[in-house]
mmCIF file of C-alpha atoms in Angstrom:
data_model
loop_
_atom_site.group_PDB
_atom_site.id
_atom_site.type_symbol
_atom_site.label_atom_id
_atom_site.label_comp_id
_atom_site.label_asym_id
_atom_site.label_seq_id
_atom_site.Cartn_x
_atom_site.Cartn_y
_atom_site.Cartn_z
ATOM 1 C CA MET C 1 -44.693 5.314 -20.984
ATOM 2 C CA ALA C 2 -45.225 5.274 -24.899
ATOM 3 C CA GLY C 3 -48.312 7.348 -26.389
ATOM 4 C CA PRO C 4 -51.516 6.085 -26.266
ATOM 5 C CA ILE C 5 -53.497 3.850 -28.759
ATOM 6 C CA ALA C 6 -55.871 6.012 -30.853
ATOM 7 C CA PHE C 7 -59.313 3.864 -30.681
ATOM 8 C CA TYR C 8 -61.492 5.114 -33.321
ATOM 9 C CA PHE C 9 -65.261 4.279 -32.892
ATOM 10 C CA GLU C 10 -68.754 4.412 -34.276
ATOM 11 C CA PHE C 11 -71.739 4.289 -31.506
ATOM 12 C CA ALA C 12 -74.010 3.006 -33.898
ATOM 13 C CA SER C 13 -71.483 -0.180 -34.529
ATOM 14 C CA PRO C 14 -71.786 -3.212 -32.801
ATOM 15 C CA TYR C 15 -68.101 -4.263 -33.608
ATOM 16 C CA ALA C 16 -67.267 -1.032 -31.853
ATOM 17 C CA TYR C 17 -69.194 -1.509 -29.010
ATOM 18 C CA LEU C 18 -67.464 -5.238 -28.549
ATOM 19 C CA ALA C 19 -63.943 -3.594 -28.815
ATOM 20 C CA ALA C 20 -65.002 -0.893 -26.437
ATOM 21 C CA GLN C 21 -65.310 -3.529 -23.707
ATOM 22 C CA ARG C 22 -61.842 -4.617 -24.118
ATOM 23 C CA ILE C 23 -59.586 -2.165 -25.722
ATOM 24 C CA ASP C 24 -58.723 -0.367 -22.318
ATOM 25 C CA GLU C 25 -57.499 -3.565 -20.259
ATOM 26 C CA ALA C 26 -55.708 -4.661 -23.294
ATOM 27 C CA ALA C 27 -54.078 -1.667 -23.796
ATOM 28 C CA ALA C 28 -53.185 -1.455 -19.881
ATOM 29 C CA ARG C 29 -51.563 -4.971 -20.311
ATOM 30 C CA CYS C 30 -48.826 -3.703 -22.776
ATOM 31 C CA GLY C 31 -48.629 -0.471 -20.513
ATOM 32 C CA ARG C 32 -50.570 1.833 -23.031
ATOM 33 C CA GLY C 33 -53.298 4.149 -22.562
ATOM 34 C CA VAL C 34 -56.358 4.591 -24.939
ATOM 35 C CA ASP C 35 -57.237 7.726 -26.815
ATOM 36 C CA TRP C 36 -60.824 7.478 -27.482
ATOM 37 C CA ARG C 37 -62.064 9.160 -30.359
ATOM 38 C CA ALA C 38 -65.941 9.028 -31.528
ATOM 39 C CA ILE C 39 -66.403 9.537 -35.506
ATOM 40 C CA SER C 40 -69.105 9.362 -38.074
ATOM 41 C CA LEU C 41 -68.284 6.178 -39.706
ATOM 42 C CA ALA C 42 -70.617 7.272 -42.505
ATOM 43 C CA HIS C 43 -68.374 10.360 -43.276
ATOM 44 C CA VAL C 44 -65.500 8.361 -43.064
ATOM 45 C CA LEU C 45 -66.988 5.878 -45.712
ATOM 46 C CA LYS C 46 -68.191 9.183 -47.678
ATOM 47 C CA ALA C 47 -64.705 10.499 -47.654
ATOM 48 C CA ARG C 48 -63.524 7.320 -48.961
ATOM 49 C CA GLY C 49 -66.084 7.289 -52.168
ATOM 50 C CA VAL C 50 -67.648 3.911 -50.636
ATOM 51 C CA SER C 51 -71.214 3.842 -50.990
ATOM 52 C CA ARG C 52 -73.855 2.383 -48.486
ATOM 53 C CA ASP C 53 -75.609 0.317 -51.468
ATOM 54 C CA ALA C 54 -71.906 -0.919 -52.335
ATOM 55 C CA MET C 55 -72.543 -3.733 -49.619
ATOM 56 C CA PRO C 56 -74.387 -6.823 -50.806
ATOM 57 C CA ARG C 57 -76.887 -7.506 -48.602
ATOM 58 C CA GLU C 58 -75.835 -11.098 -47.804
ATOM 59 C CA LYS C 59 -72.582 -9.322 -46.287
ATOM 60 C CA LEU C 60 -74.503 -6.962 -44.252
ATOM 61 C CA ASP C 61 -76.796 -10.030 -43.116
ATOM 62 C CA TYR C 62 -73.561 -11.774 -41.987
ATOM 63 C CA ILE C 63 -72.153 -8.835 -40.353
ATOM 64 C CA LEU C 64 -74.787 -8.404 -37.784
ATOM 65 C CA ARG C 65 -74.740 -12.149 -37.441
ATOM 66 C CA ASP C 66 -71.604 -12.399 -36.569
ATOM 67 C CA ALA C 67 -71.625 -9.344 -34.545
ATOM 68 C CA LEU C 68 -74.112 -11.337 -32.298
ATOM 69 C CA ARG C 69 -72.191 -14.367 -32.330
ATOM 70 C CA ALA C 70 -69.140 -12.735 -31.527
ATOM 71 C CA ALA C 71 -70.752 -10.909 -28.352
ATOM 72 C CA GLU C 72 -71.824 -14.598 -27.392
ATOM 73 C CA MET C 73 -68.371 -15.965 -27.677
ATOM 74 C CA ALA C 74 -67.244 -13.066 -25.447
ATOM 75 C CA ALA C 75 -70.036 -13.468 -22.761
ATOM 76 C CA VAL C 76 -70.923 -9.778 -23.769
ATOM 77 C CA PRO C 77 -74.749 -9.098 -23.762
ATOM 78 C CA MET C 78 -76.014 -7.837 -27.026
ATOM 79 C CA ARG C 79 -79.127 -7.190 -29.016
ATOM 80 C CA LEU C 80 -79.201 -5.782 -32.079
ATOM 81 C CA PRO C 81 -81.106 -2.348 -32.569
ATOM 82 C CA GLU C 82 -84.412 -2.799 -34.333
ATOM 83 C CA SER C 83 -83.758 -0.556 -37.309
ATOM 84 C CA PHE C 84 -80.205 -0.304 -38.770
ATOM 85 C CA PRO C 85 -78.008 1.819 -39.183
ATOM 86 C CA VAL C 86 -78.668 3.662 -35.737
ATOM 87 C CA ASP C 87 -78.173 7.258 -35.588
ATOM 88 C CA SER C 88 -75.595 8.429 -33.730
ATOM 89 C CA LYS C 89 -75.092 12.123 -33.692
ATOM 90 C CA ALA C 90 -76.368 12.525 -30.328
ATOM 91 C CA ALA C 91 -74.202 10.396 -28.579
ATOM 92 C CA ARG C 92 -71.314 11.600 -30.669
ATOM 93 C CA GLN C 93 -71.667 15.460 -29.451
ATOM 94 C CA ALA C 94 -72.295 14.411 -26.155
ATOM 95 C CA PHE C 95 -69.227 12.729 -26.103
ATOM 96 C CA TRP C 96 -67.029 15.465 -27.120
ATOM 97 C CA ARG C 97 -68.649 17.984 -25.085
ATOM 98 C CA LEU C 98 -67.774 15.731 -22.276
ATOM 99 C CA LYS C 99 -64.508 14.779 -23.236
ATOM 100 C CA ALA C 100 -63.504 18.512 -23.729
ATOM 101 C CA ARG C 101 -63.596 18.862 -19.697
ATOM 102 C CA ASP C 102 -63.261 14.961 -18.560
ATOM 103 C CA PRO C 103 -61.792 12.783 -20.831
ATOM 104 C CA ALA C 104 -62.157 9.970 -18.410
ATOM 105 C CA LEU C 105 -65.682 10.590 -18.080
ATOM 106 C CA ALA C 106 -66.549 10.668 -21.631
ATOM 107 C CA VAL C 107 -64.793 7.074 -22.127
ATOM 108 C CA ARG C 108 -67.348 6.252 -18.780
ATOM 109 C CA PHE C 109 -70.035 8.028 -21.258
ATOM 110 C CA ALA C 110 -69.269 6.283 -23.935
ATOM 111 C CA ARG C 111 -69.230 2.795 -22.327
ATOM 112 C CA ALA C 112 -72.467 3.667 -21.212
ATOM 113 C CA ALA C 113 -74.236 4.703 -24.011
ATOM 114 C CA ALA C 114 -73.468 2.323 -26.658
ATOM 115 C CA PRO C 115 -75.276 -0.281 -24.738
ATOM 116 C CA VAL C 116 -78.338 1.538 -25.304
ATOM 117 C CA ALA C 117 -78.208 0.930 -28.969
ATOM 118 C CA VAL C 118 -76.564 -2.295 -29.122
ATOM 119 C CA VAL C 119 -77.969 -4.045 -25.768
ATOM 120 C CA ARG C 120 -81.140 -2.616 -25.097
ATOM 121 C CA GLY C 121 -81.936 -2.286 -28.927
ATOM 122 C CA ALA C 122 -82.766 1.278 -28.453
ATOM 123 C CA ASP C 123 -82.436 4.056 -30.445
ATOM 124 C CA ILE C 124 -79.886 6.563 -29.447
ATOM 125 C CA ALA C 125 -80.868 9.361 -31.590
ATOM 126 C CA THR C 126 -82.400 11.568 -28.910
ATOM 127 C CA ALA C 127 -80.675 13.089 -25.844
ATOM 128 C CA GLU C 128 -83.231 11.753 -23.554
ATOM 129 C CA GLN C 129 -82.304 8.392 -24.181
ATOM 130 C CA LEU C 130 -78.865 9.106 -23.883
ATOM 131 C CA ALA C 131 -79.342 11.661 -20.603
ATOM 132 C CA GLU C 132 -81.132 8.241 -18.952
ATOM 133 C CA ALA C 133 -77.781 6.209 -19.872
ATOM 134 C CA ALA C 134 -75.405 8.927 -18.463
ATOM 135 C CA ALA C 135 -77.380 9.980 -15.328
ATOM 136 C CA PRO C 136 -75.978 7.208 -13.170
ATOM 137 C CA LEU C 137 -72.559 8.729 -14.235
ATOM 138 C CA GLY C 138 -73.439 12.466 -12.613
ATOM 139 C CA VAL C 139 -73.914 13.742 -16.248
ATOM 140 C CA PRO C 140 -77.063 16.002 -15.809
ATOM 141 C CA ALA C 141 -79.704 15.747 -18.605
ATOM 142 C CA GLU C 142 -78.816 19.391 -19.155
ATOM 143 C CA GLU C 143 -75.451 18.832 -20.537
ATOM 144 C CA ILE C 144 -76.408 16.132 -23.029
ATOM 145 C CA ALA C 145 -79.153 18.177 -24.204
ATOM 146 C CA ALA C 146 -76.803 21.252 -24.452
ATOM 147 C CA ALA C 147 -73.977 19.288 -26.277
ATOM 148 C CA GLN C 148 -76.642 18.744 -29.292
ATOM 149 C CA ALA C 149 -76.313 22.479 -30.302
ATOM 150 C CA ASP C 150 -72.527 22.713 -28.862
ATOM 151 C CA ALA C 151 -70.576 24.121 -32.034
ATOM 152 C CA THR C 152 -67.763 22.968 -30.437
ATOM 153 C CA ALA C 153 -68.642 19.941 -29.813
ATOM 154 C CA ARG C 154 -69.727 19.337 -33.198
ATOM 155 C CA GLN C 155 -66.357 20.664 -34.732
ATOM 156 C CA ALA C 156 -64.513 18.111 -32.385
ATOM 157 C CA ALA C 157 -66.250 14.837 -33.766
ATOM 158 C CA ILE C 158 -65.798 16.471 -37.582
ATOM 159 C CA ASP C 159 -62.151 17.009 -36.735
ATOM 160 C CA ALA C 160 -61.816 13.382 -35.187
ATOM 161 C CA THR C 161 -63.305 11.883 -38.361
ATOM 162 C CA ASP C 162 -61.273 14.040 -40.865
ATOM 163 C CA ARG C 163 -58.041 13.092 -38.410
ATOM 164 C CA ALA C 164 -59.503 9.229 -39.225
ATOM 165 C CA VAL C 165 -59.779 9.828 -42.891
ATOM 166 C CA ALA C 166 -56.316 11.441 -42.864
ATOM 167 C CA GLU C 167 -54.969 8.465 -40.727
ATOM 168 C CA GLY C 168 -56.148 5.892 -43.552
ATOM 169 C CA VAL C 169 -59.145 4.728 -41.390
ATOM 170 C CA PHE C 170 -62.028 2.823 -43.568
ATOM 171 C CA GLY C 171 -63.911 1.358 -41.194
ATOM 172 C CA ALA C 172 -64.718 1.118 -37.128
ATOM 173 C CA PRO C 173 -63.445 0.281 -35.008
ATOM 174 C CA SER C 174 -59.872 0.976 -35.871
ATOM 175 C CA PHE C 175 -56.926 1.355 -33.841
ATOM 176 C CA ILE C 176 -53.866 3.508 -34.384
ATOM 177 C CA VAL C 177 -50.821 2.043 -32.573
ATOM 178 C CA ASP C 178 -47.517 4.183 -33.286
ATOM 179 C CA GLY C 179 -48.628 4.889 -36.742
ATOM 180 C CA GLU C 180 -49.876 1.261 -37.504
ATOM 181 C CA LEU C 181 -53.486 1.125 -38.434
ATOM 182 C CA PHE C 182 -55.468 -2.005 -37.277
ATOM 183 C CA TRP C 183 -58.783 -2.621 -38.346
ATOM 184 C CA GLY C 184 -61.724 -4.531 -36.463
ATOM 185 C CA GLN C 185 -62.142 -5.537 -32.957
ATOM 186 C CA ASP C 186 -60.997 -8.993 -34.148
ATOM 187 C CA ARG C 187 -57.504 -7.647 -34.487
ATOM 188 C CA ILE C 188 -57.249 -6.258 -30.461
ATOM 189 C CA ALA C 189 -54.819 -9.627 -30.103
ATOM 190 C CA MET C 190 -52.794 -8.507 -33.059
ATOM 191 C CA VAL C 191 -52.182 -4.912 -31.710
ATOM 192 C CA GLU C 192 -51.197 -6.805 -28.193
ATOM 193 C CA TRP C 193 -48.759 -9.029 -30.430
ATOM 194 C CA ARG C 194 -47.570 -5.964 -32.146
ATOM 195 C CA LEU C 195 -46.810 -4.387 -28.446
ATOM 196 C CA SER C 196 -45.028 -7.364 -27.472
ATOM 197 C CA GLN C 197 -42.785 -7.259 -29.981
ATOM 198 C CA ALA C 198 -41.970 -3.728 -29.502
ATOM 199 C CA ARG C 199 -41.306 -3.760 -25.569
ATOM 200 C CA PRO C 200 -37.677 -4.340 -24.264
ATOM 201 C CA ALA C 201 -37.315 -7.433 -23.012
ATOM 202 C CA MET A 1 -69.605 -38.272 -37.429
ATOM 203 C CA ALA A 2 -71.022 -35.162 -38.570
ATOM 204 C CA GLY A 3 -70.667 -33.814 -41.973
ATOM 205 C CA PRO A 4 -67.411 -32.106 -42.979
ATOM 206 C CA ILE A 5 -66.927 -28.183 -42.937
ATOM 207 C CA ALA A 6 -67.032 -27.131 -46.149
ATOM 208 C CA PHE A 7 -64.301 -24.680 -46.792
ATOM 209 C CA TYR A 8 -64.495 -22.724 -49.821
ATOM 210 C CA PHE A 9 -60.933 -20.698 -51.014
ATOM 211 C CA GLU A 10 -59.335 -19.054 -53.616
ATOM 212 C CA PHE A 11 -55.764 -19.895 -54.843
ATOM 213 C CA ALA A 12 -55.111 -15.779 -55.003
ATOM 214 C CA SER A 13 -56.426 -15.245 -51.872
ATOM 215 C CA PRO A 14 -53.674 -14.780 -49.070
ATOM 216 C CA TYR A 15 -56.125 -14.951 -46.595
ATOM 217 C CA ALA A 16 -57.451 -18.172 -47.576
ATOM 218 C CA TYR A 17 -53.633 -19.408 -48.020
ATOM 219 C CA LEU A 18 -53.643 -18.695 -43.933
ATOM 220 C CA ALA A 19 -56.563 -20.587 -43.780
ATOM 221 C CA ALA A 20 -55.853 -23.572 -45.383
ATOM 222 C CA GLN A 21 -52.523 -23.798 -43.044
ATOM 223 C CA ARG A 22 -54.667 -24.259 -40.094
ATOM 224 C CA ILE A 23 -58.647 -25.421 -41.296
ATOM 225 C CA ASP A 24 -57.833 -29.492 -41.132
ATOM 226 C CA GLU A 25 -56.270 -29.394 -37.685
ATOM 227 C CA ALA A 26 -59.075 -27.019 -36.614
ATOM 228 C CA ALA A 27 -61.734 -28.927 -37.729
ATOM 229 C CA ALA A 28 -60.265 -32.727 -36.542
ATOM 230 C CA ARG A 29 -60.217 -30.965 -32.898
ATOM 231 C CA CYS A 30 -63.358 -30.847 -33.061
ATOM 232 C CA GLY A 31 -64.215 -34.560 -34.857
ATOM 233 C CA ARG A 32 -64.939 -32.942 -38.007
ATOM 234 C CA GLY A 33 -63.642 -33.385 -41.751
ATOM 235 C CA VAL A 34 -62.948 -30.851 -44.524
ATOM 236 C CA ASP A 35 -64.418 -30.503 -47.991
ATOM 237 C CA TRP A 36 -62.092 -28.185 -49.909
ATOM 238 C CA ARG A 37 -63.476 -26.204 -52.146
ATOM 239 C CA ALA A 38 -61.487 -24.163 -54.794
ATOM 240 C CA ILE A 39 -63.551 -20.982 -56.102
ATOM 241 C CA SER A 40 -63.227 -18.256 -58.169
ATOM 242 C CA LEU A 41 -63.758 -15.389 -55.808
ATOM 243 C CA ALA A 42 -63.996 -12.990 -58.920
ATOM 244 C CA HIS A 43 -67.099 -14.774 -59.786
ATOM 245 C CA VAL A 44 -68.546 -14.589 -56.445
ATOM 246 C CA LEU A 45 -68.284 -10.944 -56.187
ATOM 247 C CA LYS A 46 -69.671 -10.059 -59.738
ATOM 248 C CA ALA A 47 -72.427 -12.474 -58.740
ATOM 249 C CA ARG A 48 -72.909 -10.413 -55.329
ATOM 250 C CA GLY A 49 -72.959 -7.153 -57.649
ATOM 251 C CA VAL A 50 -69.491 -6.120 -56.535
ATOM 252 C CA SER A 51 -67.289 -4.152 -58.344
ATOM 253 C CA ARG A 52 -63.443 -4.552 -57.737
ATOM 254 C CA ASP A 53 -63.450 -0.865 -57.957
ATOM 255 C CA ALA A 54 -65.858 -0.344 -54.902
ATOM 256 C CA MET A 55 -62.904 -1.098 -52.587
ATOM 257 C CA PRO A 56 -61.098 1.913 -51.271
ATOM 258 C CA ARG A 57 -57.384 1.994 -52.336
ATOM 259 C CA GLU A 58 -56.730 2.402 -48.753
ATOM 260 C CA LYS A 59 -58.779 -0.739 -47.696
ATOM 261 C CA LEU A 60 -56.913 -2.893 -50.420
ATOM 262 C CA ASP A 61 -53.316 -1.772 -48.837
ATOM 263 C CA TYR A 62 -54.356 -2.472 -45.745
ATOM 264 C CA ILE A 63 -55.603 -5.827 -46.371
ATOM 265 C CA LEU A 64 -52.467 -6.697 -48.122
ATOM 266 C CA ARG A 65 -50.265 -5.552 -45.051
ATOM 267 C CA ASP A 66 -52.788 -7.293 -42.539
ATOM 268 C CA ALA A 67 -52.141 -10.659 -44.128
ATOM 269 C CA LEU A 68 -48.474 -10.570 -44.060
ATOM 270 C CA ARG A 69 -48.831 -9.641 -40.424
ATOM 271 C CA ALA A 70 -51.382 -12.380 -39.717
ATOM 272 C CA ALA A 71 -48.775 -14.543 -41.788
ATOM 273 C CA GLU A 72 -45.934 -13.252 -39.201
ATOM 274 C CA MET A 73 -48.126 -13.689 -35.862
ATOM 275 C CA ALA A 74 -48.636 -17.457 -37.164
ATOM 276 C CA ALA A 75 -45.145 -18.093 -38.139
ATOM 277 C CA VAL A 76 -46.115 -19.227 -41.255
ATOM 278 C CA PRO A 77 -44.214 -17.675 -44.416
ATOM 279 C CA MET A 78 -45.746 -15.246 -46.726
ATOM 280 C CA ARG A 79 -44.542 -12.892 -49.596
ATOM 281 C CA LEU A 80 -47.154 -11.468 -51.578
ATOM 282 C CA PRO A 81 -47.110 -11.410 -55.545
ATOM 283 C CA GLU A 82 -45.730 -8.741 -56.957
ATOM 284 C CA SER A 83 -49.129 -8.059 -58.951
ATOM 285 C CA PHE A 84 -52.179 -8.742 -57.739
ATOM 286 C CA PRO A 85 -54.692 -9.719 -58.327
ATOM 287 C CA VAL A 86 -53.161 -13.130 -59.040
ATOM 288 C CA ASP A 87 -54.719 -15.364 -61.888
ATOM 289 C CA SER A 88 -55.896 -18.471 -60.074
ATOM 290 C CA LYS A 89 -57.738 -20.124 -63.055
ATOM 291 C CA ALA A 90 -54.834 -22.962 -63.718
ATOM 292 C CA ALA A 91 -54.567 -23.948 -60.301
ATOM 293 C CA ARG A 92 -58.359 -24.231 -59.693
ATOM 294 C CA GLN A 93 -58.868 -26.361 -62.677
ATOM 295 C CA ALA A 94 -56.083 -28.286 -61.559
ATOM 296 C CA PHE A 95 -57.466 -28.581 -58.067
ATOM 297 C CA TRP A 96 -60.770 -30.126 -59.580
ATOM 298 C CA ARG A 97 -59.118 -32.531 -61.802
ATOM 299 C CA LEU A 98 -57.242 -33.967 -59.330
ATOM 300 C CA LYS A 99 -60.028 -34.170 -56.284
ATOM 301 C CA ALA A 100 -62.563 -36.184 -59.341
ATOM 302 C CA ARG A 101 -60.164 -38.976 -58.686
ATOM 303 C CA ASP A 102 -58.421 -38.462 -55.482
ATOM 304 C CA PRO A 103 -59.771 -35.949 -52.848
ATOM 305 C CA ALA A 104 -56.969 -36.267 -50.595
ATOM 306 C CA LEU A 105 -54.439 -35.623 -53.418
ATOM 307 C CA ALA A 106 -56.182 -32.613 -54.216
ATOM 308 C CA VAL A 107 -55.525 -31.134 -51.032
ATOM 309 C CA ARG A 108 -52.137 -31.888 -51.027
ATOM 310 C CA PHE A 109 -52.009 -30.104 -54.032
ATOM 311 C CA ALA A 110 -53.744 -26.928 -52.845
ATOM 312 C CA ARG A 111 -51.360 -27.234 -50.064
ATOM 313 C CA ALA A 112 -48.713 -27.044 -52.449
ATOM 314 C CA ALA A 113 -49.945 -24.726 -55.266
ATOM 315 C CA ALA A 114 -51.073 -21.757 -52.878
ATOM 316 C CA PRO A 115 -47.343 -20.808 -51.417
ATOM 317 C CA VAL A 116 -46.277 -20.465 -55.321
ATOM 318 C CA ALA A 117 -48.143 -17.295 -55.203
ATOM 319 C CA VAL A 118 -47.990 -16.232 -51.816
ATOM 320 C CA VAL A 119 -44.966 -17.406 -50.513
ATOM 321 C CA ARG A 120 -42.420 -17.780 -53.429
ATOM 322 C CA GLY A 121 -44.411 -14.261 -54.682
ATOM 323 C CA ALA A 122 -44.631 -15.863 -58.133
ATOM 324 C CA ASP A 123 -47.583 -15.993 -60.335
ATOM 325 C CA ILE A 124 -49.571 -19.064 -60.399
ATOM 326 C CA ALA A 125 -51.108 -18.343 -64.028
ATOM 327 C CA THR A 126 -49.147 -21.226 -65.999
ATOM 328 C CA ALA A 127 -49.591 -24.895 -66.065
ATOM 329 C CA GLU A 128 -45.701 -24.987 -65.774
ATOM 330 C CA GLN A 129 -45.401 -23.153 -62.566
ATOM 331 C CA LEU A 130 -48.109 -25.212 -60.992
ATOM 332 C CA ALA A 131 -46.346 -28.664 -62.425
ATOM 333 C CA GLU A 132 -43.097 -27.950 -60.767
ATOM 334 C CA ALA A 133 -44.943 -27.141 -57.052
ATOM 335 C CA ALA A 134 -47.232 -30.521 -57.911
ATOM 336 C CA ALA A 135 -43.826 -32.427 -59.089
ATOM 337 C CA PRO A 136 -43.054 -33.669 -55.408
ATOM 338 C CA LEU A 137 -46.557 -35.004 -54.951
ATOM 339 C CA GLY A 138 -46.232 -37.638 -57.806
ATOM 340 C CA VAL A 139 -48.359 -35.242 -59.647
ATOM 341 C CA PRO A 140 -47.209 -35.854 -63.481
ATOM 342 C CA ALA A 141 -46.880 -32.421 -65.316
ATOM 343 C CA GLU A 142 -49.087 -34.107 -67.982
ATOM 344 C CA GLU A 143 -52.271 -34.173 -65.587
ATOM 345 C CA ILE A 144 -51.690 -30.701 -64.705
ATOM 346 C CA ALA A 145 -51.457 -29.307 -68.311
ATOM 347 C CA ALA A 146 -54.268 -31.856 -69.297
ATOM 348 C CA ALA A 147 -56.607 -30.010 -66.499
ATOM 349 C CA GLN A 148 -56.247 -26.808 -68.339
ATOM 350 C CA ALA A 149 -58.897 -28.320 -71.192
ATOM 351 C CA ASP A 150 -60.263 -30.508 -68.940
ATOM 352 C CA ALA A 151 -64.183 -29.439 -69.252
ATOM 353 C CA THR A 152 -65.258 -31.478 -66.248
ATOM 354 C CA ALA A 153 -62.572 -30.056 -63.856
ATOM 355 C CA ARG A 154 -63.956 -26.315 -65.248
ATOM 356 C CA GLN A 155 -67.397 -27.299 -64.542
ATOM 357 C CA ALA A 156 -66.583 -28.511 -61.445
ATOM 358 C CA ALA A 157 -64.959 -25.239 -60.947
ATOM 359 C CA ILE A 158 -68.183 -23.262 -61.940
ATOM 360 C CA ASP A 159 -70.544 -25.263 -59.849
ATOM 361 C CA ALA A 160 -68.423 -25.329 -56.807
ATOM 362 C CA THR A 161 -68.581 -21.209 -56.846
ATOM 363 C CA ASP A 162 -71.941 -21.243 -57.833
ATOM 364 C CA ARG A 163 -72.707 -23.220 -54.606
ATOM 365 C CA ALA A 164 -71.000 -20.741 -52.663
ATOM 366 C CA VAL A 165 -72.946 -18.206 -53.838
ATOM 367 C CA ALA A 166 -76.238 -19.890 -53.329
ATOM 368 C CA GLU A 167 -75.053 -20.854 -49.806
ATOM 369 C CA GLY A 168 -74.462 -17.140 -48.845
ATOM 370 C CA VAL A 169 -70.790 -16.706 -49.287
ATOM 371 C CA PHE A 170 -69.568 -12.884 -50.549
ATOM 372 C CA GLY A 171 -65.777 -13.466 -49.654
ATOM 373 C CA ALA A 172 -62.842 -16.118 -49.037
ATOM 374 C CA PRO A 173 -62.164 -17.849 -47.078
ATOM 375 C CA SER A 174 -65.468 -19.158 -45.980
ATOM 376 C CA PHE A 175 -66.609 -21.795 -44.435
ATOM 377 C CA ILE A 176 -69.834 -23.705 -44.095
ATOM 378 C CA VAL A 177 -70.687 -25.194 -40.706
ATOM 379 C CA ASP A 178 -73.848 -27.119 -40.482
ATOM 380 C CA GLY A 179 -75.251 -24.508 -42.590
ATOM 381 C CA GLU A 180 -74.015 -21.624 -40.536
ATOM 382 C CA LEU A 181 -71.481 -19.185 -42.757
ATOM 383 C CA PHE A 182 -68.251 -17.971 -41.167
ATOM 384 C CA TRP A 183 -65.871 -15.571 -43.215
ATOM 385 C CA GLY A 184 -62.339 -15.179 -42.974
ATOM 386 C CA GLN A 185 -59.261 -16.649 -41.492
ATOM 387 C CA ASP A 186 -59.741 -15.029 -38.366
ATOM 388 C CA ARG A 187 -62.834 -16.845 -37.847
ATOM 389 C CA ILE A 188 -61.394 -20.306 -37.282
ATOM 390 C CA ALA A 189 -61.533 -19.721 -33.575
ATOM 391 C CA MET A 190 -65.415 -19.312 -33.661
ATOM 392 C CA VAL A 191 -65.852 -22.136 -35.839
ATOM 393 C CA GLU A 192 -64.051 -24.285 -32.943
ATOM 394 C CA TRP A 193 -66.158 -22.343 -30.621
ATOM 395 C CA ARG A 194 -69.367 -22.989 -32.498
ATOM 396 C CA LEU A 195 -68.827 -26.624 -32.694
ATOM 397 C CA SER A 196 -67.710 -26.940 -29.118
ATOM 398 C CA GLN A 197 -71.318 -25.820 -28.308
ATOM 399 C CA ALA A 198 -73.139 -28.502 -30.600
ATOM 400 C CA ARG A 199 -70.593 -31.348 -28.944
ATOM 401 C CA PRO A 200 -72.315 -33.428 -26.041
ATOM 402 C CA ALA A 201 -70.870 -33.398 -23.063
#
């Protein structure tokens, strides 16, 4: 089996949340796995020299409306957080701590934690909120709390973000498929198209 | 019949070219017409306070690759111009001059002129190049030449660009559907979804 699709996602991104609902199934249809990598989009933008103020207000407003529309079109529940952008550091560190011991659990955690922000409209800045979302997965609240001071988890998040930058990423979600970059939840069909070209008849 | 979809396009944009191949048919499936409006994307970005330098090199490079990929996926011929961005003023003024007397001819002209840049890889800065593309439509070369000094056509292009800004446009192609903005050739399916919701059962 060919290598997995690298899925760079940001917990605070509504578009990344939409991608997270579909990428595993899309990859499976192409006989591929997915390597989930939580990154800090803010750090990617900083590395690219992009100021958050560089985006016109009209575009930011549009993007939030468009994400809600895309969710409605995909029949995925979504409600935007009251304040934007969301602080995603706690979620990211919990993800990388879990991934170090159980990658599949980390993915389940990512799927459970993202909706806290983009479906329930709550912040995900605190370990308490994340622990509540992770409890049904059997993740002890203590582990989420410990992740916040876990230097290895912190370094894994930094390394993943640096790697994203090195691989050409400038936004989230992004997918790297056999070295080729695809940006945006609206490019999953294109990822499948590309993989269908590569597949032997 | 409900009002037409406003289609704001930029002759120099490969994505707008892709949208131009599909928007009329998509609108027709929804019982709508399309009002084609050639604008200057450079002026829209200026009005929004966006500097061309604000886009990271990696993103610009990606966008050109992605446009080629999207064309390949849609089986639409595309080759990028050697120099970017393309000067689209001559094409825009010819479009608005033609539209004043024959809107349908202006659309046919737009469909014929856009490939000069994004399929043949040539510049579209000169009236000569445009006249060659427009000749099969029965548009005299003199009319294309005259458009370049046509103050009414120039003002129509400025008015359309100003109107785009007033309607919230920040990129091209954009569609305004019953007052709602959709940005990008990859949102045509979403436009159809929205119109299917509005249609009486």
